[in-house]
Amino acid sequence: MSDYKSSFTLELKKMDVYLEKELTEKTGRIAILMLILLLPSFFVKEFAILFLSSSLLIYDIRHQNAELLYSLPFSKKELFNFNLIFLCLAVFATSAFGEILLGNTIIEKLDFILRSLILIFSIFGIQIILSEFNVDAVVFSFIAVIFDAILGNFGTPDINSSNFNPYSLISFSKQGNLAMSLVFSILICFISYLVYTRKDGENHHESFGSNKFKQTN
């Protein structure tokens, strides 16, 4: 139990160090995007999430700064998790705050927050996958969002309609069926986790870095 607690404490410290580094280096961009996320517009939020997601780990991979992170006491698994946790907390907090200002019911507020989290899982996952295959994650994730929105808005999610569009049920933009969209977005995110952590293996500095971090804390 004590080992688990110390391990958890270590992970929190490492996450704190990583996020402090990211927020210090990218303060202006992140602050502006966080303000935009406060707007209670799903359309605006979708693109704000896209650019916020691409401002952290995706940015470092794109500009070949990720190797520096790997030389620090961070594993690929940790970097993935730290980014996803931060993005989820940022979207949850801004969505919740924005919804407080509206006169919606609790169910409507929770629905909007969940829909926003679905966007995070999908967009972050898509960007990670694109980055790992040396594709411009910002440009092509933007295209993916547009494509998803267009494809999802064809027809209707009503299974009894002659214009029924199955994809609209799982589309992360349309979200015709909330549960199916959530499962689909989590699947995208999980696949991206596997691709990111297994492609080229874990970084070689993980064990050394973790031990060094323990010694300095």
mmCIF file of N, CA and C in Angstrom, residues 143-196:
data_model
loop_
_atom_site.group_PDB
_atom_site.id
_atom_site.type_symbol
_atom_site.label_atom_id
_atom_site.label_comp_id
_atom_site.label_asym_id
_atom_site.label_seq_id
_atom_site.Cartn_x
_atom_site.Cartn_y
_atom_site.Cartn_z
ATOM 1 N N ILE A 143 -8.781 18.975 -40.951
ATOM 2 C CA ILE A 143 -9.496 18.353 -42.070
ATOM 3 C C ILE A 143 -10.379 17.216 -41.562
ATOM 4 N N ALA A 144 -9.862 16.439 -40.609
ATOM 5 C CA ALA A 144 -10.624 15.317 -40.053
ATOM 6 C C ALA A 144 -11.884 15.803 -39.344
ATOM 7 N N VAL A 145 -11.768 16.916 -38.629
ATOM 8 C CA VAL A 145 -12.928 17.484 -37.936
ATOM 9 C C VAL A 145 -13.984 17.940 -38.943
ATOM 10 N N ILE A 146 -13.538 18.620 -39.994
ATOM 11 C CA ILE A 146 -14.465 19.071 -41.038
ATOM 12 C C ILE A 146 -15.132 17.875 -41.708
ATOM 13 N N PHE A 147 -14.321 16.877 -42.034
ATOM 14 C CA PHE A 147 -14.836 15.677 -42.697
ATOM 15 C C PHE A 147 -15.840 14.954 -41.803
ATOM 16 N N ASP A 148 -15.513 14.847 -40.521
ATOM 17 C CA ASP A 148 -16.413 14.182 -39.575
ATOM 18 C C ASP A 148 -17.734 14.937 -39.465
ATOM 19 N N ALA A 149 -17.649 16.262 -39.422
ATOM 20 C CA ALA A 149 -18.863 17.077 -39.310
ATOM 21 C C ALA A 149 -19.743 16.924 -40.549
ATOM 22 N N ILE A 150 -19.118 16.923 -41.719
ATOM 23 C CA ILE A 150 -19.877 16.787 -42.966
ATOM 24 C C ILE A 150 -20.515 15.406 -43.059
ATOM 25 N N LEU A 151 -19.696 14.385 -42.805
ATOM 26 C CA LEU A 151 -20.193 13.011 -42.902
ATOM 27 C C LEU A 151 -21.260 12.735 -41.843
ATOM 28 N N GLY A 152 -21.064 13.295 -40.651
ATOM 29 C CA GLY A 152 -22.018 13.066 -39.571
ATOM 30 C C GLY A 152 -23.347 13.758 -39.772
ATOM 31 N N ASN A 153 -23.338 14.837 -40.547
ATOM 32 C CA ASN A 153 -24.567 15.608 -40.746
ATOM 33 C C ASN A 153 -25.355 15.186 -41.979
ATOM 34 N N PHE A 154 -24.847 14.211 -42.706
ATOM 35 C CA PHE A 154 -25.644 13.638 -43.790
ATOM 36 C C PHE A 154 -26.795 12.846 -43.187
ATOM 37 N N GLY A 155 -27.964 12.998 -43.719
ATOM 38 C CA GLY A 155 -29.096 12.203 -43.254
ATOM 39 C C GLY A 155 -29.472 12.506 -41.820
ATOM 40 N N THR A 156 -29.884 11.464 -41.104
ATOM 41 C CA THR A 156 -30.367 11.612 -39.737
ATOM 42 C C THR A 156 -29.941 10.416 -38.885
ATOM 43 N N PRO A 157 -29.778 10.621 -37.578
ATOM 44 C CA PRO A 157 -29.449 9.489 -36.699
ATOM 45 C C PRO A 157 -30.664 8.632 -36.342
ATOM 46 N N ASP A 158 -31.826 9.009 -36.853
ATOM 47 C CA ASP A 158 -33.057 8.257 -36.588
ATOM 48 C C ASP A 158 -33.053 6.966 -37.401
ATOM 49 N N ILE A 159 -32.947 5.844 -36.709
ATOM 50 C CA ILE A 159 -32.831 4.543 -37.379
ATOM 51 C C ILE A 159 -34.081 4.181 -38.178
ATOM 52 N N ASN A 160 -35.204 4.798 -37.852
ATOM 53 C CA ASN A 160 -36.454 4.496 -38.549
ATOM 54 C C ASN A 160 -36.667 5.364 -39.786
ATOM 55 N N SER A 161 -35.765 6.293 -40.005
ATOM 56 C CA SER A 161 -35.905 7.201 -41.143
ATOM 57 C C SER A 161 -35.279 6.600 -42.401
ATOM 58 N N SER A 162 -35.830 6.976 -43.538
ATOM 59 C CA SER A 162 -35.269 6.516 -44.814
ATOM 60 C C SER A 162 -33.920 7.180 -45.089
ATOM 61 N N ASN A 163 -33.649 8.288 -44.389
ATOM 62 C CA ASN A 163 -32.374 9.000 -44.539
ATOM 63 C C ASN A 163 -31.396 8.665 -43.412
ATOM 64 N N PHE A 164 -31.603 7.520 -42.785
ATOM 65 C CA PHE A 164 -30.765 7.127 -41.653
ATOM 66 C C PHE A 164 -29.295 7.047 -42.053
ATOM 67 N N ASN A 165 -28.449 7.697 -41.255
ATOM 68 C CA ASN A 165 -27.000 7.700 -41.483
ATOM 69 C C ASN A 165 -26.325 7.068 -40.263
ATOM 70 N N PRO A 166 -25.863 5.828 -40.363
ATOM 71 C CA PRO A 166 -25.257 5.145 -39.212
ATOM 72 C C PRO A 166 -24.078 5.907 -38.612
ATOM 73 N N TYR A 167 -23.298 6.563 -39.477
ATOM 74 C CA TYR A 167 -22.112 7.254 -38.964
ATOM 75 C C TYR A 167 -22.477 8.416 -38.045
ATOM 76 N N SER A 168 -23.647 9.009 -38.262
ATOM 77 C CA SER A 168 -24.048 10.141 -37.427
ATOM 78 C C SER A 168 -24.198 9.731 -35.960
ATOM 79 N N LEU A 169 -24.383 8.442 -35.717
ATOM 80 C CA LEU A 169 -24.525 7.958 -34.343
ATOM 81 C C LEU A 169 -23.205 8.021 -33.577
ATOM 82 N N ILE A 170 -22.094 7.801 -34.284
ATOM 83 C CA ILE A 170 -20.789 7.747 -33.613
ATOM 84 C C ILE A 170 -19.920 8.966 -33.902
ATOM 85 N N SER A 171 -20.351 9.813 -34.815
ATOM 86 C CA SER A 171 -19.577 11.005 -35.161
ATOM 87 C C SER A 171 -19.310 11.850 -33.921
ATOM 88 N N PHE A 172 -18.043 12.256 -33.721
ATOM 89 C CA PHE A 172 -17.726 13.058 -32.533
ATOM 90 C C PHE A 172 -18.185 14.502 -32.683
ATOM 91 N N SER A 173 -18.524 14.904 -33.901
ATOM 92 C CA SER A 173 -19.070 16.243 -34.112
ATOM 93 C C SER A 173 -20.593 16.240 -33.996
ATOM 94 N N LYS A 174 -21.228 15.302 -34.674
ATOM 95 C CA LYS A 174 -22.688 15.206 -34.660
ATOM 96 C C LYS A 174 -23.201 14.607 -33.360
ATOM 97 N N GLN A 175 -22.564 13.521 -32.909
ATOM 98 C CA GLN A 175 -22.944 12.831 -31.671
ATOM 99 C C GLN A 175 -24.438 12.503 -31.646
ATOM 100 N N GLY A 176 -24.867 11.804 -32.713
ATOM 101 C CA GLY A 176 -26.273 11.429 -32.816
ATOM 102 C C GLY A 176 -26.725 10.518 -31.690
ATOM 103 N N ASN A 177 -25.816 9.699 -31.210
ATOM 104 C CA ASN A 177 -26.076 8.856 -30.041
ATOM 105 C C ASN A 177 -24.927 9.085 -29.067
ATOM 106 N N LEU A 178 -25.234 9.647 -27.917
ATOM 107 C CA LEU A 178 -24.189 10.068 -26.980
ATOM 108 C C LEU A 178 -23.328 8.900 -26.514
ATOM 109 N N ALA A 179 -23.967 7.791 -26.179
ATOM 110 C CA ALA A 179 -23.228 6.628 -25.674
ATOM 111 C C ALA A 179 -22.302 6.053 -26.746
ATOM 112 N N MET A 180 -22.816 5.925 -27.967
ATOM 113 C CA MET A 180 -22.012 5.365 -29.052
ATOM 114 C C MET A 180 -20.878 6.306 -29.442
ATOM 115 N N SER A 181 -21.147 7.600 -29.402
ATOM 116 C CA SER A 181 -20.101 8.587 -29.697
ATOM 117 C C SER A 181 -18.999 8.531 -28.649
ATOM 118 N N LEU A 182 -19.399 8.353 -27.399
ATOM 119 C CA LEU A 182 -18.426 8.265 -26.310
ATOM 120 C C LEU A 182 -17.537 7.037 -26.475
ATOM 121 N N VAL A 183 -18.157 5.907 -26.768
ATOM 122 C CA VAL A 183 -17.397 4.666 -26.965
ATOM 123 C C VAL A 183 -16.438 4.810 -28.146
ATOM 124 N N PHE A 184 -16.916 5.403 -29.231
ATOM 125 C CA PHE A 184 -16.093 5.588 -30.429
ATOM 126 C C PHE A 184 -14.913 6.513 -30.138
ATOM 127 N N SER A 185 -15.160 7.586 -29.408
ATOM 128 C CA SER A 185 -14.091 8.543 -29.100
ATOM 129 C C SER A 185 -13.053 7.926 -28.161
ATOM 130 N N ILE A 186 -13.516 7.147 -27.197
ATOM 131 C CA ILE A 186 -12.590 6.466 -26.286
ATOM 132 C C ILE A 186 -11.753 5.443 -27.053
ATOM 133 N N LEU A 187 -12.376 4.781 -28.028
ATOM 134 C CA LEU A 187 -11.653 3.816 -28.861
ATOM 135 C C LEU A 187 -10.547 4.508 -29.656
ATOM 136 N N ILE A 188 -10.860 5.670 -30.228
ATOM 137 C CA ILE A 188 -9.851 6.440 -30.963
ATOM 138 C C ILE A 188 -8.693 6.799 -30.031
ATOM 139 N N CYS A 189 -9.044 7.254 -28.840
ATOM 140 C CA CYS A 189 -8.032 7.667 -27.868
ATOM 141 C C CYS A 189 -7.174 6.477 -27.429
ATOM 142 N N PHE A 190 -7.806 5.338 -27.225
ATOM 143 C CA PHE A 190 -7.079 4.141 -26.800
ATOM 144 C C PHE A 190 -6.125 3.666 -27.898
ATOM 145 N N ILE A 191 -6.595 3.700 -29.137
ATOM 146 C CA ILE A 191 -5.734 3.308 -30.263
ATOM 147 C C ILE A 191 -4.532 4.249 -30.350
ATOM 148 N N SER A 192 -4.781 5.536 -30.142
ATOM 149 C CA SER A 192 -3.683 6.509 -30.200
ATOM 150 C C SER A 192 -2.673 6.249 -29.081
ATOM 151 N N TYR A 193 -3.175 5.833 -27.926
ATOM 152 C CA TYR A 193 -2.289 5.493 -26.803
ATOM 153 C C TYR A 193 -1.380 4.325 -27.181
ATOM 154 N N LEU A 194 -1.967 3.307 -27.799
ATOM 155 C CA LEU A 194 -1.182 2.140 -28.206
ATOM 156 C C LEU A 194 -0.156 2.517 -29.271
ATOM 157 N N VAL A 195 -0.581 3.316 -30.232
ATOM 158 C CA VAL A 195 0.323 3.735 -31.309
ATOM 159 C C VAL A 195 1.479 4.557 -30.747
ATOM 160 N N TYR A 196 1.153 5.500 -29.878
ATOM 161 C CA TYR A 196 2.176 6.405 -29.345
ATOM 162 C C TYR A 196 3.164 5.697 -28.425
#
